[in-house]
């Protein structure tokens, strides 16, 4: 016999429902993954939206969209400020505003497809209304972006360079501004030809970077994805272009340019984080070789590129740092900075442990040399006796002193790192960059 539910248990269930976020009430990770995958499958076939998804790494985009919805529909502690969200959307859609004519009408189509998708999964109208209430205010970003793109085409290129970047603060104003460039990389003239020979087109490089992005993602190589998907969406293209340049760099290329490309590949999560490991770089080369096969490159051209990549192998780290890229907070999450501080603290601690071990090994070798070179018992010029036991005791005291100093400096360094905590480089690019 089932006991009747009393008032306290009823209120407990009610309070749990009240505490649940919109994201959780929509079904959480499992349901959101299914809905987002279905949503994009519909979008890429929509005649008005199809052009925007040509040469786009769809798997990675779906993953980042789930992360974005988790923040937008999440807790108050995670939800981004309205200004930051608008700034992010404006900056990450610049190319689509300028080159493909993205506008508010396309936003309406996208929102309509999203609502239809929720309805097809039998989501209640109340939940759909909550989603719409959060998304509808973002339409103004697409109106503004399209308006700026139109004005840019009518202006002198020299005048454009003098104008400041548009931002969330300039949306809805008449202030002169140009669309912001969040992150970009120049494509050298030789790269499309190196990739496709006489068949090269203006889309060749993006075709290759999309292929690599999905191969480096969760459904390609999950080990690489752990690091790769911790990058913001817009940085994937830059990383893959740099990787391709390393593979096909002409011998006479500028040394500084070579070093710049290498540094981008060495630090996929930014210079503030650990280097990419040799293990992951090797796996990337394997995925690159598979991409070459799929995209029709002959082994005559792909094999030398693989060998060239291997020449950089020694520049990468010996240990792989796991960061949980696909599951870590979206860059817009208010908890993202805390997450990055935690990751950086772990990496600093690991680096300090490694440094400490090296020092101990170095001290041990020095001690061994002293012991081997010292006689069992010998007279010094002052008449005192030095023995291996005396050296041993002296060395032990010195080692203890070093450890004490190390602990003191580590404590001091910990305090300094808290005081000097810096915002990650690419967050600065997203929210603070300007001309």
XYZ file of C-alpha atoms in Angstrom:
435
model
C 0.000 0.000 0.000
C 1.369 3.400 -0.989
C 1.247 6.063 1.716
C -0.545 9.269 0.738
C 1.714 12.215 0.003
C 1.627 14.677 2.878
C 1.884 18.447 2.637
C 5.609 18.499 3.428
C 6.463 16.063 0.616
C 4.270 18.019 -1.795
C 6.031 21.258 -0.918
C 9.388 19.463 -1.274
C 8.559 18.394 -4.847
C 7.261 21.890 -5.607
C 10.420 23.552 -4.274
C 12.596 21.188 -6.357
C 10.677 22.175 -9.487
C 11.128 25.834 -8.612
C 14.867 25.343 -8.152
C 15.262 23.481 -11.456
C 16.685 25.654 -14.232
C 15.002 26.073 -17.601
C 17.798 23.944 -19.077
C 17.008 21.113 -16.651
C 13.257 21.407 -17.254
C 13.914 21.105 -20.992
C 15.514 17.723 -20.291
C 19.136 18.547 -19.436
C 22.208 17.489 -21.432
C 20.721 14.319 -22.935
C 17.579 15.961 -24.299
C 19.290 19.202 -25.315
C 21.887 17.316 -27.367
C 19.127 15.515 -29.276
C 17.109 18.717 -29.807
C 20.120 20.782 -30.964
C 21.257 18.050 -33.375
C 17.724 17.883 -34.832
C 17.472 21.696 -34.924
C 20.637 22.078 -37.017
C 19.667 19.209 -39.310
C 16.520 21.197 -40.139
C 18.379 24.501 -40.531
C 20.948 23.228 -43.038
C 18.113 22.140 -45.336
C 16.134 25.386 -45.028
C 16.516 27.339 -48.319
C 17.013 30.698 -46.537
C 19.522 29.361 -44.004
C 21.494 26.858 -46.080
C 24.136 29.356 -47.347
C 25.225 30.150 -43.780
C 26.133 26.531 -43.084
C 28.252 25.885 -46.153
C 31.802 24.954 -45.124
C 30.904 25.003 -41.423
C 32.095 22.318 -38.991
C 28.637 21.208 -37.915
C 29.565 18.767 -35.134
C 31.689 21.365 -33.349
C 29.009 24.027 -33.840
C 26.367 21.755 -32.311
C 28.616 21.085 -29.310
C 29.237 24.795 -28.727
C 25.515 25.570 -29.137
C 24.607 23.071 -26.415
C 27.181 24.748 -24.159
C 25.706 28.174 -24.979
C 22.124 27.062 -24.233
C 23.311 25.520 -20.979
C 24.494 28.985 -19.942
C 21.559 30.983 -21.383
C 18.947 28.665 -19.859
C 20.972 27.900 -16.735
C 21.252 29.278 -13.221
C 21.461 32.964 -12.352
C 25.054 32.300 -11.258
C 25.930 31.149 -14.804
C 23.722 33.262 -17.061
C 25.743 35.930 -18.889
C 24.985 39.615 -18.517
C 22.737 40.877 -21.326
C 25.470 43.238 -22.514
C 28.092 40.479 -22.677
C 25.746 38.169 -24.587
C 24.934 40.865 -27.174
C 28.608 41.756 -27.506
C 29.489 38.101 -28.081
C 26.807 37.598 -30.739
C 27.779 40.788 -32.565
C 31.469 39.861 -32.675
C 31.027 36.189 -33.591
C 28.706 36.939 -36.539
C 30.737 39.707 -38.211
C 31.762 37.538 -41.190
C 28.146 36.492 -41.794
C 26.884 40.095 -41.634
C 29.569 41.310 -44.066
C 29.924 38.458 -46.520
C 26.584 36.629 -46.487
C 24.042 39.329 -45.631
C 22.837 37.909 -42.322
C 19.986 40.045 -40.942
C 17.013 40.113 -38.554
C 14.866 38.183 -41.039
C 17.261 35.253 -40.776
C 17.089 35.507 -36.983
C 13.283 35.217 -37.231
C 13.642 32.116 -39.405
C 16.117 30.570 -36.967
C 13.868 31.337 -33.977
C 10.875 29.872 -35.816
C 12.772 26.647 -36.550
C 13.834 26.474 -32.899
C 10.239 26.792 -31.657
C 9.017 24.203 -34.170
C 11.769 21.884 -32.984
C 10.689 22.254 -29.349
C 7.086 21.581 -30.351
C 8.096 18.447 -32.255
C 9.619 17.126 -29.017
C 6.334 17.909 -27.229
C 7.852 20.567 -24.980
C 5.124 22.415 -23.055
C 4.044 25.838 -24.288
C 5.047 27.406 -20.961
C 8.657 26.248 -21.427
C 8.657 27.384 -25.064
C 7.448 30.826 -23.948
C 10.316 31.006 -21.428
C 12.838 30.208 -24.180
C 11.336 32.808 -26.521
C 11.396 35.443 -23.762
C 15.156 34.928 -23.392
C 15.924 34.820 -27.130
C 13.628 37.536 -28.532
C 15.642 40.516 -27.152
C 18.666 39.286 -29.145
C 16.983 40.167 -32.459
C 18.259 43.745 -32.174
C 21.852 42.457 -32.558
C 21.033 41.076 -36.007
C 19.203 44.239 -37.060
C 22.199 46.320 -36.016
C 24.807 44.013 -37.571
C 23.027 44.032 -40.940
C 22.680 47.825 -40.791
C 26.417 48.299 -40.143
C 27.364 45.875 -42.928
C 25.228 47.868 -45.375
C 26.812 51.181 -44.314
C 30.337 49.743 -44.610
C 29.763 48.921 -48.284
C 28.842 52.544 -48.958
C 31.873 54.034 -47.188
C 35.449 54.690 -48.262
C 37.793 51.913 -46.985
C 40.168 54.553 -45.590
C 37.339 56.097 -43.567
C 36.335 52.692 -42.230
C 39.778 52.218 -40.684
C 39.337 55.390 -38.635
C 36.073 54.276 -37.032
C 35.897 52.419 -33.692
C 34.483 48.932 -33.394
C 30.791 48.585 -32.684
C 29.848 47.093 -29.323
C 26.838 46.248 -27.194
C 26.856 49.867 -26.010
C 26.522 51.249 -29.561
C 23.573 48.998 -30.473
C 20.511 51.169 -31.053
C 22.546 54.374 -31.342
C 23.628 56.493 -34.303
C 27.296 56.474 -33.277
C 29.624 55.876 -36.268
C 31.194 52.416 -35.944
C 32.277 49.358 -37.916
C 31.650 45.684 -37.288
C 34.182 44.269 -34.816
C 36.676 41.603 -35.836
C 36.894 39.138 -32.967
C 39.639 36.900 -34.260
C 41.003 36.420 -37.756
C 43.977 35.047 -39.630
C 45.334 35.955 -43.055
C 45.346 33.163 -45.617
C 48.638 33.191 -47.572
C 48.263 32.975 -51.352
C 50.206 29.722 -51.530
C 48.013 27.736 -49.087
C 44.920 27.045 -51.285
C 47.231 25.876 -54.088
C 49.186 23.657 -51.683
C 45.907 22.052 -50.600
C 44.106 21.639 -53.919
C 46.520 22.515 -56.726
C 44.792 23.791 -59.871
C 41.386 22.954 -58.364
C 41.786 25.527 -55.568
C 38.876 27.934 -54.980
C 38.118 30.662 -52.435
C 36.395 27.986 -50.319
C 39.281 25.485 -50.334
C 40.856 26.500 -47.022
C 37.516 26.553 -45.179
C 36.704 23.120 -46.566
C 39.926 21.805 -45.032
C 39.559 23.624 -41.707
C 35.986 22.315 -41.351
C 37.170 18.769 -41.953
C 39.957 19.130 -39.385
C 37.667 20.833 -36.858
C 35.263 17.903 -36.873
C 38.133 15.402 -36.762
C 39.602 17.205 -33.736
C 36.145 17.293 -32.105
C 34.137 14.920 -29.930
C 32.926 12.698 -32.783
C 36.366 12.599 -34.405
C 39.012 12.041 -31.729
C 37.690 12.388 -28.183
C 41.202 12.721 -26.721
C 41.990 15.730 -28.930
C 38.495 17.132 -28.287
C 39.194 17.351 -24.554
C 41.628 20.201 -25.336
C 40.325 21.417 -28.713
C 36.731 22.054 -27.610
C 37.952 24.230 -24.753
C 38.678 26.820 -27.459
C 35.975 29.357 -28.357
C 34.177 28.451 -31.601
C 35.823 31.266 -33.583
C 39.334 30.067 -32.689
C 38.943 26.636 -34.324
C 39.406 28.071 -37.828
C 42.511 30.013 -36.765
C 44.064 26.952 -35.138
C 43.415 24.725 -38.167
C 44.740 27.319 -40.646
C 47.928 27.557 -38.566
C 48.196 23.757 -38.440
C 47.824 23.525 -42.232
C 50.444 26.225 -42.742
C 52.930 24.299 -40.595
C 52.300 21.237 -42.761
C 52.839 23.013 -46.085
C 55.131 25.972 -45.285
C 57.495 26.732 -48.187
C 61.181 26.454 -47.292
C 61.770 30.159 -47.947
C 59.008 31.375 -45.608
C 59.820 34.065 -43.056
C 61.129 32.557 -39.785
C 58.962 34.884 -37.671
C 55.849 33.705 -39.522
C 56.804 30.064 -38.955
C 57.262 30.746 -35.232
C 53.893 32.516 -35.010
C 52.065 29.558 -36.576
C 53.904 27.120 -34.309
C 52.947 29.084 -31.186
C 49.255 29.077 -32.143
C 49.351 25.290 -32.527
C 51.455 24.810 -29.378
C 48.974 26.776 -27.245
C 45.463 25.937 -28.524
C 43.858 27.222 -25.305
C 45.978 30.386 -25.165
C 49.407 31.248 -23.787
C 48.016 31.334 -20.254
C 47.482 27.533 -20.360
C 49.663 24.458 -20.814
C 51.265 23.555 -24.144
C 49.690 20.938 -26.371
C 51.234 17.546 -25.638
C 53.242 15.453 -28.101
C 50.657 12.687 -27.656
C 47.816 14.940 -28.859
C 49.954 16.467 -31.618
C 50.702 12.940 -32.886
C 46.985 12.152 -32.885
C 46.321 15.387 -34.789
C 48.822 14.327 -37.446
C 46.987 10.998 -37.738
C 43.670 12.812 -38.222
C 45.341 15.162 -40.719
C 46.483 12.147 -42.765
C 42.907 10.804 -42.787
C 41.620 14.224 -43.864
C 44.109 14.236 -46.755
C 42.754 10.881 -47.922
C 39.122 12.003 -47.658
C 39.728 15.293 -49.490
C 41.542 13.565 -52.334
C 45.156 14.591 -51.760
C 47.696 12.135 -53.148
C 50.224 10.505 -50.802
C 52.909 12.112 -52.971
C 51.834 15.460 -51.489
C 50.462 14.409 -48.091
C 53.423 12.298 -46.940
C 55.994 15.153 -47.025
C 53.474 17.324 -45.134
C 53.177 14.683 -42.388
C 56.965 14.437 -42.180
C 57.264 18.227 -41.936
C 54.770 18.289 -39.041
C 56.804 15.635 -37.223
C 59.864 17.906 -37.283
C 58.044 20.201 -34.802
C 57.256 17.360 -32.400
C 59.992 18.174 -29.877
C 58.445 21.614 -29.232
C 55.386 20.060 -27.583
C 54.893 19.039 -23.953
C 55.570 15.546 -22.669
C 52.424 15.344 -20.535
C 48.782 15.630 -21.607
C 46.659 17.903 -19.399
C 42.978 16.912 -19.300
C 40.575 19.863 -19.151
C 37.175 18.460 -20.209
C 36.687 20.740 -23.209
C 33.236 19.568 -24.308
C 31.884 19.735 -20.756
C 33.632 22.816 -19.348
C 31.575 26.040 -19.049
C 30.921 28.181 -22.121
C 33.110 31.274 -22.391
C 30.065 33.443 -21.552
C 29.345 31.667 -18.280
C 29.918 33.768 -15.182
C 31.634 30.699 -13.727
C 34.071 30.434 -16.652
C 36.728 32.627 -15.071
C 36.554 30.551 -11.876
C 36.910 27.411 -13.997
C 39.970 28.816 -15.761
C 41.548 29.912 -12.477
C 41.098 26.370 -11.156
C 42.599 24.817 -14.313
C 45.545 27.240 -14.255
C 46.126 26.567 -10.550
C 46.239 22.823 -11.264
C 48.678 23.373 -14.117
C 50.883 25.638 -11.957
C 50.897 23.028 -9.200
C 51.808 20.289 -11.682
C 54.611 22.462 -13.087
C 55.951 23.195 -9.595
C 55.906 19.493 -8.680
C 57.808 18.701 -11.862
C 60.329 21.467 -11.096
C 60.722 20.175 -7.532
C 61.413 16.635 -8.770
C 64.049 17.932 -11.196
C 65.708 19.884 -8.385
C 65.777 16.811 -6.131
C 67.312 14.724 -8.916
C 69.879 17.467 -9.533
C 70.701 17.665 -5.804
C 71.040 13.895 -5.604
C 73.491 13.860 -8.509
C 75.504 16.680 -6.932
C 75.607 14.815 -3.623
C 76.737 11.614 -5.338
C 79.579 13.483 -7.024
C 80.657 14.979 -3.683
C 80.638 11.578 -1.991
C 82.545 9.881 -4.795
C 85.170 12.626 -4.908
C 85.649 12.861 -1.115
C 88.080 10.498 0.701
C 86.818 8.411 3.606
C 88.773 10.605 6.026
C 91.140 13.378 4.996
C 92.929 16.350 6.594
C 92.165 19.779 5.251
C 94.638 22.635 5.174
C 93.220 23.914 8.471
C 93.656 20.564 10.109
C 89.934 19.697 10.355
C 88.649 16.338 9.190
C 86.090 15.992 6.382
C 84.337 12.658 6.029
C 81.555 11.361 3.816
C 79.306 11.309 6.882
C 80.042 15.019 7.516
C 79.275 15.861 3.892
C 76.077 13.841 4.117
C 74.927 15.715 7.247
C 75.808 19.065 5.690
C 73.952 18.227 2.490
C 70.880 17.081 4.445
C 70.740 20.370 6.362
C 71.087 22.339 3.131
C 68.357 20.270 1.476
C 66.028 20.856 4.442
C 66.744 24.579 4.227
C 65.960 24.544 0.487
C 62.656 22.763 1.115
C 61.718 25.311 3.770
C 62.553 28.177 1.404
C 60.608 26.454 -1.379
C 57.515 26.118 0.837
C 57.781 29.770 1.853
C 58.137 30.966 -1.743
C 55.303 28.690 -2.879
C 53.002 30.203 -0.221
C 54.056 33.701 -1.273
C 53.574 32.820 -4.933
C 50.085 31.526 -4.177
C 49.131 34.845 -2.604
C 50.620 36.776 -5.515
C 48.760 34.656 -8.068
C 45.465 35.429 -6.334
C 46.229 39.145 -6.317
C 47.414 39.114 -9.934
C 44.722 36.813 -11.341
C 44.322 37.713 -15.002
C 41.399 37.295 -17.307
C 42.185 34.810 -20.146
C 43.445 36.400 -23.370
C 40.538 35.418 -25.566
C 37.965 36.710 -23.042
C 39.705 40.070 -23.324
C 39.405 39.764 -27.099
C 35.682 39.026 -26.850
C 34.693 41.741 -24.405
C 37.434 44.386 -24.399
C 39.110 44.429 -27.813
C 38.777 47.521 -29.975
C 40.627 49.691 -32.401
